[in-house]
Amino acid sequence: MAGRALMQNREIIDPDFYVAHGYPHEAWAELRRESPVFYWDENENMPFWAITKHADITQIGKMPEKFLSGPDLVIRTDPEPPGGEFQPPPTLIQLDPPIHGKYRKIVSKRFTPGALRKITADIDRVAAQIVEGLLAEGDEGTCDFVEKVAAPLPIAVISWLLGVPESDWHLLFDWTNRTLGAGDPEYQIEGTDPGETARQAMIELFQYFTKMVEDRKKNPTDDLVSLFAHAEVDGKPLPPMDVLSYCMIIVIAGNETTRNATAGGMAALIEHPDELRRVQQDPSLFQPCIEEMLRWTSPIIHFARTATEDFELRGKTIRAGDKVALFYPSANRDEEVFEDPYTFRVDRNPNRHIAFGIGEHFCAGAHVARLEMSYAFRSLIPRIAEIEFAGPRDRLRSSLVGGIKRLPIRYKLHAA
Ligand code: HEM
């Protein structure tokens, strides 16, 4: 079978492939064509069904009772880490119905379009601090775009939302790298495995937020830590560990993803200078351009689900207990949904990408991410006179997040 020949390299799940080559679009295209529901039993640590079509991922995402997010949201490629003393509780993203909806309501109140309208000006103000830092360095230069803009931008916004003071932003950066990037040697604590690296980062994060929660209980404010500290489910206060895991999911989910959409979006503009000129000449294309960046970069490579009962899909039987992996970047190149899926088009319309997932667990921070990226590119795009890569990009070793660790660029700006 074609899928099996392709998968001999394990590329769609192999973190080493991602670090060396980026996304395996050829393998995904062949799987979509030849074997869209494909069982890969040679991933010793966790055999799984690879789901690569937009329609199938959409269907599974909308059946949260049949396909659970807990306990395994990620297909493990490394052996199971030894159980340590500290086992973090499940976060929102791993909860299943009916409890998931009750917990999700806590944060979704804060992220409705109406509530976000009130904080758009604040997000612009926080983002301006970062973007203006780059623009203030003169009208030409060389920099690592990740270090200057793509990484600090979401950290600043998430910190501001949570109520973390600027002096501690670097801690959030470090915790995100060590949890989502635990499989990358650059972030691994020497002498430990990825599981231990992530666990230690989570302990530090929990200790930090324990103090913040205690403070907000006594002195309520408008920030998210205060919201979680005072939240109730079924008329009862949230257990202390759940308050902390809520803080953790906001830190972890909101940083690395937006970082990579922003860095990957900038890389796409450099690789497509004609599209950059089009959006410079027509500001009405800014918003469609952001959506195209999200489709093009699809920063989450996969999330997994566990089937609760046998399920037929395209003639294959997914058995109860089987794992399925939803490959969002593959769905976002699906020829049945997107015209010219391999062309980056800033005026793409419609653009039904699922970079933020679909169904029950649709990204709670999607509008926050859009606001951050819109601000950054609205400020930067009109100023770009010339831009090119100043070296190769450095990728994260991960088959969960398509991370860009460094993106060296050389630029000339139009005068302000
Ligand atoms: C471009 C940036 C982002 C991308 C590509 C992204 C992607 C995703 C995806 C694919 C999911 C679905 C998970 C699933 O189906 O299992 C998700 C869920 C989630 N995201 Fe995002 N995300 C981004 C930014 C953010 C931001 C900025 C925040 C917080 C402010 C955030 C918070 C969350 C939360 C809390 C969930 C869990 C929702 C639930 O389980 O109900 N994300 N995200």
CSV table of C-alpha atoms and ligand atoms in Angstrom, one decimal:
chain,number,residue,atom,x,y,z
A,1,MET,CA,0.0,0.0,0.0
A,2,ALA,CA,1.3,3.5,-0.9
A,3,GLY,CA,0.8,4.8,2.6
A,4,ARG,CA,2.9,2.0,4.1
A,5,ALA,CA,5.7,2.6,1.7
A,6,LEU,CA,5.7,6.3,2.6
A,7,MET,CA,5.4,5.6,6.3
A,8,GLN,CA,8.5,3.5,6.3
A,9,ASN,CA,10.3,6.7,7.1
A,10,ARG,CA,7.7,7.4,9.8
A,11,GLU,CA,8.0,11.0,8.7
A,12,ILE,CA,4.5,12.2,9.7
A,13,ILE,CA,5.2,11.3,13.4
A,14,ASP,CA,9.0,11.4,13.5
A,15,PRO,CA,10.3,14.5,15.4
A,16,ASP,CA,13.7,14.1,13.7
A,17,PHE,CA,12.1,14.4,10.3
A,18,TYR,CA,10.4,17.7,11.4
A,19,VAL,CA,13.6,19.2,12.6
A,20,ALA,CA,15.5,18.4,9.4
A,21,HIS,CA,12.8,19.0,6.7
A,22,GLY,CA,9.7,20.7,8.1
A,23,TYR,CA,6.2,19.5,7.3
A,24,PRO,CA,5.9,16.2,5.3
A,25,HIS,CA,3.4,17.6,2.8
A,26,GLU,CA,4.2,15.0,0.1
A,27,ALA,CA,3.5,12.1,2.5
A,28,TRP,CA,0.3,13.8,3.7
A,29,ALA,CA,-0.8,14.3,0.1
A,30,GLU,CA,-0.2,10.7,-0.8
A,31,LEU,CA,-2.0,9.5,2.4
A,32,ARG,CA,-5.0,11.8,1.5
A,33,ARG,CA,-5.1,10.3,-2.0
A,34,GLU,CA,-4.3,6.7,-1.3
A,35,SER,CA,-5.1,5.9,2.3
A,36,PRO,CA,-6.8,8.8,4.2
A,37,VAL,CA,-7.6,6.6,7.2
A,38,PHE,CA,-4.3,4.8,7.7
A,39,TYR,CA,-3.3,2.5,10.6
A,40,TRP,CA,0.3,2.9,11.5
A,41,ASP,CA,1.2,0.0,13.9
A,42,GLU,CA,4.9,0.4,13.8
A,43,ASN,CA,5.0,3.3,16.2
A,44,GLU,CA,5.9,1.0,19.0
A,45,ASN,CA,5.0,3.3,21.8
A,46,MET,CA,1.5,4.1,20.6
A,47,PRO,CA,0.1,2.7,17.3
A,48,PHE,CA,-2.4,5.1,15.7
A,49,TRP,CA,-4.7,5.9,12.8
A,50,ALA,CA,-3.5,8.8,10.7
A,51,ILE,CA,-6.4,11.0,9.7
A,52,THR,CA,-5.4,13.4,7.0
A,53,LYS,CA,-8.7,14.6,5.3
A,54,HIS,CA,-10.4,17.9,6.2
A,55,ALA,CA,-13.9,16.2,6.3
A,56,ASP,CA,-12.7,13.3,8.5
A,57,ILE,CA,-11.0,15.6,11.0
A,58,THR,CA,-14.0,17.8,11.1
A,59,GLN,CA,-16.3,14.8,11.7
A,60,ILE,CA,-14.1,13.4,14.5
A,61,GLY,CA,-13.7,16.8,16.2
A,62,LYS,CA,-17.4,17.1,16.4
A,63,MET,CA,-17.9,13.8,18.1
A,64,PRO,CA,-16.3,14.4,21.5
A,65,GLU,CA,-18.2,11.5,23.2
A,66,LYS,CA,-17.0,9.0,20.7
A,67,PHE,CA,-13.5,10.4,20.4
A,68,LEU,CA,-12.0,11.4,23.7
A,69,SER,CA,-9.3,14.0,24.3
A,70,GLY,CA,-8.2,12.4,27.6
A,71,PRO,CA,-5.9,10.9,28.6
A,72,ASP,CA,-3.7,10.9,25.5
A,73,LEU,CA,-3.8,14.1,23.5
A,74,VAL,CA,-0.5,13.5,21.8
A,75,ILE,CA,0.9,10.4,20.0
A,76,ARG,CA,3.9,9.4,21.9
A,77,THR,CA,7.0,8.5,19.9
A,78,ASP,CA,9.4,8.2,22.8
A,79,PRO,CA,8.9,5.5,25.5
A,80,GLU,CA,6.5,6.4,28.3
A,81,PRO,CA,8.3,8.6,30.8
A,82,PRO,CA,8.8,6.9,34.2
A,83,GLY,CA,6.0,8.1,36.7
A,84,GLY,CA,7.4,10.8,38.8
A,85,GLU,CA,5.9,12.1,42.1
A,86,PHE,CA,4.3,15.0,40.4
A,87,GLN,CA,1.6,14.1,37.9
A,88,PRO,CA,-0.1,17.3,36.6
A,89,PRO,CA,-3.9,17.1,36.5
A,90,PRO,CA,-5.6,17.2,33.1
A,91,THR,CA,-6.1,20.7,31.7
A,92,LEU,CA,-9.1,22.0,29.8
A,93,ILE,CA,-7.9,20.6,26.5
A,94,GLN,CA,-7.8,17.0,27.9
A,95,LEU,CA,-11.3,17.1,29.5
A,96,ASP,CA,-14.2,15.4,27.9
A,97,PRO,CA,-18.0,16.0,28.0
A,98,PRO,CA,-19.9,16.7,30.1
A,99,ILE,CA,-17.3,18.3,32.4
A,100,HIS,CA,-15.4,19.9,29.5
A,101,GLY,CA,-18.2,22.3,28.7
A,102,LYS,CA,-18.6,23.5,32.3
A,103,TYR,CA,-14.9,24.3,32.6
A,104,ARG,CA,-14.7,25.8,29.1
A,105,LYS,CA,-17.5,28.3,30.0
A,106,ILE,CA,-15.2,29.9,32.6
A,107,VAL,CA,-12.7,31.2,30.0
A,108,SER,CA,-15.0,31.5,27.0
A,109,LYS,CA,-16.9,34.3,28.9
A,110,ARG,CA,-13.7,36.3,28.8
A,111,PHE,CA,-12.9,35.6,25.1
A,112,THR,CA,-16.3,36.3,23.5
A,113,PRO,CA,-16.0,38.9,20.6
A,114,GLY,CA,-17.8,41.5,22.9
A,115,ALA,CA,-15.4,41.0,25.8
A,116,LEU,CA,-12.5,41.0,23.4
A,117,ARG,CA,-13.6,44.3,21.9
A,118,LYS,CA,-13.0,45.9,25.3
A,119,ILE,CA,-9.4,44.7,25.4
A,120,THR,CA,-8.4,45.1,21.8
A,121,ALA,CA,-6.9,48.5,22.6
A,122,ASP,CA,-4.9,46.8,25.5
A,123,ILE,CA,-3.7,44.0,23.3
A,124,ASP,CA,-2.6,46.6,20.6
A,125,ARG,CA,-0.8,48.6,23.4
A,126,VAL,CA,1.1,45.5,24.7
A,127,ALA,CA,1.9,44.3,21.1
A,128,ALA,CA,3.1,47.8,20.2
A,129,GLN,CA,5.8,47.6,22.9
A,130,ILE,CA,7.3,44.6,21.1
A,131,VAL,CA,6.9,45.6,17.5
A,132,GLU,CA,8.1,49.2,18.1
A,133,GLY,CA,11.2,47.6,19.7
A,134,LEU,CA,12.2,46.3,16.3
A,135,LEU,CA,11.1,49.4,14.4
A,136,ALA,CA,13.2,51.6,16.7
A,137,GLU,CA,16.4,49.8,15.8
A,138,GLY,CA,16.7,51.9,12.6
A,139,ASP,CA,15.6,51.6,9.0
A,140,GLU,CA,17.7,48.6,8.1
A,141,GLY,CA,19.2,45.7,9.9
A,142,THR,CA,19.5,42.0,10.5
A,143,CYS,CA,17.8,40.1,13.3
A,144,ASP,CA,16.3,36.9,14.5
A,145,PHE,CA,12.6,37.6,13.9
A,146,VAL,CA,11.6,35.0,16.5
A,147,GLU,CA,13.7,36.6,19.2
A,148,LYS,CA,12.6,40.1,18.4
A,149,VAL,CA,8.9,39.8,17.6
A,150,ALA,CA,7.4,36.3,17.2
A,151,ALA,CA,8.4,34.9,20.7
A,152,PRO,CA,8.0,38.0,22.9
A,153,LEU,CA,4.7,39.1,21.3
A,154,PRO,CA,2.5,36.2,22.6
A,155,ILE,CA,4.4,36.1,25.9
A,156,ALA,CA,3.6,39.8,26.5
A,157,VAL,CA,0.0,39.4,25.7
A,158,ILE,CA,-0.6,36.1,27.6
A,159,SER,CA,1.3,37.6,30.6
A,160,TRP,CA,-0.8,40.7,30.5
A,161,LEU,CA,-4.0,38.6,30.3
A,162,LEU,CA,-3.0,36.5,33.2
A,163,GLY,CA,-1.6,39.4,35.2
A,164,VAL,CA,2.0,38.3,35.3
A,165,PRO,CA,4.4,41.3,35.7
A,166,GLU,CA,6.9,42.2,33.0
A,167,SER,CA,9.9,41.2,35.2
A,168,ASP,CA,8.6,37.6,35.0
A,169,TRP,CA,7.9,37.2,31.3
A,170,HIS,CA,11.1,35.3,30.8
A,171,LEU,CA,9.8,32.6,33.1
A,172,LEU,CA,6.8,32.0,30.9
A,173,PHE,CA,9.1,31.8,27.9
A,174,ASP,CA,11.3,29.2,29.6
A,175,TRP,CA,8.3,27.1,30.9
A,176,THR,CA,6.7,27.0,27.4
A,177,ASN,CA,10.0,25.9,25.7
A,178,ARG,CA,10.6,23.2,28.3
A,179,THR,CA,7.1,21.7,28.2
A,180,LEU,CA,6.2,21.9,24.5
A,181,GLY,CA,9.8,21.7,23.4
A,182,ALA,CA,10.8,18.9,25.9
A,183,GLY,CA,11.8,16.6,23.1
A,184,ASP,CA,14.3,19.1,21.7
A,185,PRO,CA,17.9,18.7,23.0
A,186,GLU,CA,18.2,22.5,23.2
A,187,TYR,CA,15.6,22.8,25.9
A,188,GLN,CA,16.2,19.5,27.7
A,189,ILE,CA,17.6,19.7,31.2
A,190,GLU,CA,21.0,17.9,31.1
A,191,GLY,CA,20.9,14.3,32.3
A,192,THR,CA,17.0,14.1,32.1
A,193,ASP,CA,14.6,12.7,29.5
A,194,PRO,CA,11.8,14.8,27.8
A,195,GLY,CA,9.2,13.7,30.4
A,196,GLU,CA,11.4,14.8,33.3
A,197,THR,CA,12.2,18.1,31.6
A,198,ALA,CA,8.5,18.9,31.1
A,199,ARG,CA,7.6,17.8,34.6
A,200,GLN,CA,10.2,20.1,36.2
A,201,ALA,CA,9.0,23.1,34.2
A,202,MET,CA,5.4,22.3,35.2
A,203,ILE,CA,6.4,22.1,38.9
A,204,GLU,CA,8.0,25.6,38.7
A,205,LEU,CA,5.0,27.0,36.8
A,206,PHE,CA,2.6,25.5,39.5
A,207,GLN,CA,4.7,27.0,42.3
A,208,TYR,CA,4.7,30.4,40.7
A,209,PHE,CA,1.0,30.5,40.1
A,210,THR,CA,0.1,29.1,43.5
A,211,LYS,CA,1.5,32.4,45.0
A,212,MET,CA,-0.4,34.5,42.4
A,213,VAL,CA,-3.7,32.6,43.1
A,214,GLU,CA,-3.3,33.1,46.9
A,215,ASP,CA,-2.8,36.8,46.3
A,216,ARG,CA,-5.8,37.2,43.9
A,217,LYS,CA,-8.0,35.4,46.4
A,218,LYS,CA,-7.3,38.2,48.8
A,219,ASN,CA,-7.1,41.0,46.3
A,220,PRO,CA,-9.3,40.3,43.3
A,221,THR,CA,-8.4,42.1,40.0
A,222,ASP,CA,-9.5,41.9,36.4
A,223,ASP,CA,-6.9,39.4,35.2
A,224,LEU,CA,-7.4,35.7,34.3
A,225,VAL,CA,-5.6,34.4,37.4
A,226,SER,CA,-8.2,36.2,39.5
A,227,LEU,CA,-11.0,34.9,37.2
A,228,PHE,CA,-9.8,31.3,37.8
A,229,ALA,CA,-9.2,31.8,41.5
A,230,HIS,CA,-12.8,32.8,42.0
A,231,ALA,CA,-14.4,30.5,39.4
A,232,GLU,CA,-17.2,28.0,40.3
A,233,VAL,CA,-18.4,24.9,38.7
A,234,ASP,CA,-21.8,23.5,39.7
A,235,GLY,CA,-21.9,26.1,42.5
A,236,LYS,CA,-18.6,25.0,44.0
A,237,PRO,CA,-15.2,26.7,43.9
A,238,LEU,CA,-12.7,25.1,41.5
A,239,PRO,CA,-10.3,22.7,43.3
A,240,PRO,CA,-6.9,24.4,43.8
A,241,MET,CA,-5.2,22.0,41.3
A,242,ASP,CA,-7.8,22.8,38.6
A,243,VAL,CA,-7.2,26.6,39.1
A,244,LEU,CA,-3.5,25.9,38.5
A,245,SER,CA,-4.0,23.7,35.5
A,246,TYR,CA,-6.2,26.4,34.0
A,247,CYS,CA,-3.3,28.9,34.4
A,248,MET,CA,-1.0,26.3,32.8
A,249,ILE,CA,-3.1,25.7,29.7
A,250,ILE,CA,-3.3,29.4,28.9
A,251,VAL,CA,0.5,29.7,29.2
A,252,ILE,CA,1.3,26.6,27.2
A,253,ALA,CA,-1.4,26.8,24.5
A,254,GLY,CA,-1.1,30.5,23.9
A,255,ASN,CA,2.6,31.0,23.4
A,256,GLU,CA,4.4,28.6,21.1
A,257,THR,CA,1.4,28.4,18.7
A,258,THR,CA,1.2,32.1,18.1
A,259,ARG,CA,4.9,32.4,18.0
A,260,ASN,CA,5.1,29.9,15.1
A,261,ALA,CA,2.1,31.3,13.2
A,262,THR,CA,3.8,34.8,13.3
A,263,ALA,CA,7.3,33.5,12.4
A,264,GLY,CA,5.9,31.2,9.7
A,265,GLY,CA,3.7,34.0,8.4
A,266,MET,CA,6.7,36.3,8.0
A,267,ALA,CA,8.6,33.5,6.3
A,268,ALA,CA,5.7,33.0,3.9
A,269,LEU,CA,5.7,36.8,3.0
A,270,ILE,CA,9.5,36.6,2.3
A,271,GLU,CA,9.0,33.5,0.1
A,272,HIS,CA,6.1,35.2,-1.8
A,273,PRO,CA,7.2,38.8,-2.5
A,274,ASP,CA,4.4,39.4,-5.0
A,275,GLU,CA,1.9,38.5,-2.3
A,276,LEU,CA,3.6,40.9,0.1
A,277,ARG,CA,3.3,43.7,-2.5
A,278,ARG,CA,-0.4,43.0,-3.0
A,279,VAL,CA,-1.2,43.3,0.7
A,280,GLN,CA,1.0,46.4,0.9
A,281,GLN,CA,-1.0,48.0,-1.9
A,282,ASP,CA,-4.4,46.9,-0.6
A,283,PRO,CA,-4.9,47.1,3.2
A,284,SER,CA,-8.3,45.3,2.8
A,285,LEU,CA,-6.2,42.2,2.4
A,286,PHE,CA,-4.6,42.3,5.9
A,287,GLN,CA,-7.3,40.1,7.5
A,288,PRO,CA,-7.5,37.5,4.7
A,289,CYS,CA,-3.7,37.5,4.8
A,290,ILE,CA,-3.7,36.6,8.5
A,291,GLU,CA,-6.1,33.7,7.8
A,292,GLU,CA,-3.9,32.5,4.9
A,293,MET,CA,-0.9,32.6,7.2
A,294,LEU,CA,-2.8,30.5,9.7
A,295,ARG,CA,-3.8,28.0,7.0
A,296,TRP,CA,-0.3,28.0,5.5
A,297,THR,CA,1.6,27.5,8.8
A,298,SER,CA,-0.9,25.4,10.8
A,299,PRO,CA,1.3,25.4,13.9
A,300,ILE,CA,-0.3,22.4,15.6
A,301,ILE,CA,0.8,19.3,13.7
A,302,HIS,CA,-1.5,16.9,15.4
A,303,PHE,CA,-3.7,16.3,18.4
A,304,ALA,CA,-4.9,12.8,19.2
A,305,ARG,CA,-8.2,11.2,20.3
A,306,THR,CA,-9.1,7.8,21.8
A,307,ALA,CA,-12.2,6.0,20.3
A,308,THR,CA,-14.8,4.9,22.9
A,309,GLU,CA,-16.5,2.4,20.5
A,310,ASP,CA,-15.9,0.8,17.1
A,311,PHE,CA,-16.3,3.4,14.3
A,312,GLU,CA,-16.5,2.9,10.5
A,313,LEU,CA,-14.6,5.6,8.5
A,314,ARG,CA,-14.0,5.3,4.8
A,315,GLY,CA,-14.4,1.5,5.0
A,316,LYS,CA,-11.9,1.1,7.8
A,317,THR,CA,-12.9,0.0,11.4
A,318,ILE,CA,-11.4,2.1,14.1
A,319,ARG,CA,-11.7,-0.1,17.2
A,320,ALA,CA,-12.7,1.0,20.7
A,321,GLY,CA,-9.5,2.1,22.5
A,322,ASP,CA,-7.6,2.9,19.3
A,323,LYS,CA,-5.8,6.2,19.0
A,324,VAL,CA,-6.4,8.6,16.1
A,325,ALA,CA,-4.1,11.4,15.1
A,326,LEU,CA,-5.7,14.5,13.5
A,327,PHE,CA,-3.2,16.1,11.2
A,328,TYR,CA,-4.4,19.7,10.8
A,329,PRO,CA,-1.7,20.9,8.4
A,330,SER,CA,-2.8,18.1,6.0
A,331,ALA,CA,-6.5,19.1,6.3
A,332,ASN,CA,-5.4,22.6,5.4
A,333,ARG,CA,-3.9,21.5,2.1
A,334,ASP,CA,-6.8,19.2,1.2
A,335,GLU,CA,-7.5,19.6,-2.5
A,336,GLU,CA,-11.2,18.9,-2.0
A,337,VAL,CA,-11.6,22.0,0.2
A,338,PHE,CA,-9.0,24.5,-1.1
A,339,GLU,CA,-8.3,25.6,-4.6
A,340,ASP,CA,-4.6,25.6,-5.3
A,341,PRO,CA,-3.8,24.4,-1.8
A,342,TYR,CA,-0.1,24.7,-2.2
A,343,THR,CA,-0.3,28.4,-3.3
A,344,PHE,CA,0.0,31.1,-0.7
A,345,ARG,CA,-2.7,33.6,-1.6
A,346,VAL,CA,-3.3,36.7,0.5
A,347,ASP,CA,-6.8,37.1,-0.9
A,348,ARG,CA,-8.0,33.5,-0.4
A,349,ASN,CA,-11.7,33.5,0.0
A,350,PRO,CA,-13.3,31.4,1.3
A,351,ASN,CA,-10.6,30.0,3.6
A,352,ARG,CA,-12.1,27.2,5.7
A,353,HIS,CA,-8.8,26.3,7.4
A,354,ILE,CA,-8.9,24.4,10.7
A,355,ALA,CA,-5.5,25.6,12.2
A,356,PHE,CA,-7.5,26.3,15.4
A,357,GLY,CA,-9.0,22.8,15.4
A,358,ILE,CA,-12.7,22.2,15.0
A,359,GLY,CA,-15.7,21.2,17.2
A,360,GLU,CA,-15.8,20.7,21.0
A,361,HIS,CA,-12.2,21.9,21.6
A,362,PHE,CA,-12.0,24.7,19.0
A,363,CYS,CA,-9.2,27.0,20.2
A,364,ALA,CA,-10.4,29.1,23.1
A,365,GLY,CA,-7.8,31.7,22.3
A,366,ALA,CA,-8.3,32.0,18.5
A,367,HIS,CA,-9.5,35.6,18.6
A,368,VAL,CA,-6.6,36.6,20.9
A,369,ALA,CA,-4.1,35.0,18.5
A,370,ARG,CA,-5.8,36.8,15.5
A,371,LEU,CA,-5.6,40.1,17.4
A,372,GLU,CA,-1.9,39.7,18.1
A,373,MET,CA,-1.0,38.7,14.6
A,374,SER,CA,-3.1,41.5,13.1
A,375,TYR,CA,-1.4,44.1,15.2
A,376,ALA,CA,2.1,42.9,14.4
A,377,PHE,CA,1.6,42.6,10.6
A,378,ARG,CA,-0.5,45.8,10.3
A,379,SER,CA,2.4,47.6,11.9
A,380,LEU,CA,5.2,45.8,10.0
A,381,ILE,CA,3.9,45.2,6.5
A,382,PRO,CA,3.5,48.8,5.3
A,383,ARG,CA,7.1,49.6,6.5
A,384,ILE,CA,8.8,46.7,4.6
A,385,ALA,CA,10.9,48.0,1.7
A,386,GLU,CA,13.1,45.0,1.2
A,387,ILE,CA,13.2,41.7,3.2
A,388,GLU,CA,15.1,38.4,2.8
A,389,PHE,CA,16.3,35.5,4.8
A,390,ALA,CA,19.7,36.1,6.5
A,391,GLY,CA,20.3,32.4,7.2
A,392,PRO,CA,18.5,29.1,7.5
A,393,ARG,CA,15.6,28.8,9.9
A,394,ASP,CA,16.1,26.6,12.9
A,395,ARG,CA,13.2,24.1,13.6
A,396,LEU,CA,11.9,22.6,16.8
A,397,ARG,CA,12.3,18.8,17.3
A,398,SER,CA,8.6,18.0,17.7
A,399,SER,CA,5.8,16.2,15.9
A,400,LEU,CA,3.2,18.2,18.0
A,401,VAL,CA,4.1,21.8,17.2
A,402,GLY,CA,5.8,23.0,14.0
A,403,GLY,CA,8.1,25.2,15.9
A,404,ILE,CA,10.6,27.8,14.4
A,405,LYS,CA,13.3,28.5,17.0
A,406,ARG,CA,15.2,31.1,14.9
A,407,LEU,CA,14.3,33.0,11.7
A,408,PRO,CA,17.2,35.2,10.7
A,409,ILE,CA,16.1,38.1,8.4
A,410,ARG,CA,17.7,41.1,6.7
A,411,TYR,CA,15.4,44.1,6.1
A,412,LYS,CA,15.2,47.7,4.9
A,413,LEU,CA,12.2,49.8,6.0
A,414,HIS,CA,10.4,52.7,4.5
A,415,ALA,CA,10.8,55.8,6.7
A,416,ALA,CA,8.0,56.0,9.3
B,1,HEM,C1,-2.0,30.8,16.1
B,1,HEM,C2,-2.2,30.5,17.4
B,1,HEM,C3,-2.9,29.2,17.9
B,1,HEM,C4,-3.2,28.0,17.3
B,1,HEM,C5,-2.7,27.6,15.9
B,1,HEM,C6,-3.9,27.2,18.2
B,1,HEM,C7,-4.4,26.0,18.0
B,1,HEM,C8,-5.2,25.2,18.8
B,1,HEM,C9,-5.9,24.0,18.4
B,1,HEM,C10,-5.6,23.2,17.1
B,1,HEM,C11,-6.7,23.6,19.5
B,1,HEM,C12,-7.6,22.4,19.5
B,1,HEM,C13,-7.2,21.3,20.4
B,1,HEM,C14,-8.0,20.0,20.2
B,1,HEM,O1,-8.9,20.0,19.3
B,1,HEM,O2,-7.7,19.1,20.9
B,1,HEM,C15,-6.5,24.7,20.5
B,1,HEM,C16,-7.2,24.6,21.7
B,1,HEM,C17,-7.0,25.6,22.7
B,1,HEM,N1,-6.3,26.8,22.6
B,1,HEM,FE1,-5.3,27.4,21.0
B,1,HEM,N2,-4.1,28.0,19.4
B,1,HEM,C18,-3.5,29.2,19.2
B,1,HEM,C19,-3.5,30.2,20.2
B,1,HEM,C20,-4.1,30.2,21.4
B,1,HEM,C21,-4.0,31.3,22.4
B,1,HEM,C22,-3.4,32.7,22.1
B,1,HEM,C23,-4.6,30.8,23.5
B,1,HEM,C24,-4.9,31.5,24.8
B,1,HEM,C25,-5.0,32.8,25.0
B,1,HEM,C26,-5.1,29.5,23.3
B,1,HEM,C27,-5.7,28.6,24.1
B,1,HEM,C28,-6.3,27.4,23.8
B,1,HEM,C29,-7.1,26.6,24.8
B,1,HEM,C30,-7.4,27.0,26.2
B,1,HEM,C31,-7.5,25.5,24.1
B,1,HEM,C32,-8.3,24.4,24.6
B,1,HEM,C33,-9.8,24.6,24.3
B,1,HEM,C34,-10.7,23.5,24.8
B,1,HEM,O3,-10.2,22.4,25.1
B,1,HEM,O4,-11.9,23.7,24.8
B,1,HEM,N3,-4.7,29.1,22.0
B,1,HEM,N4,-5.7,25.6,20.1
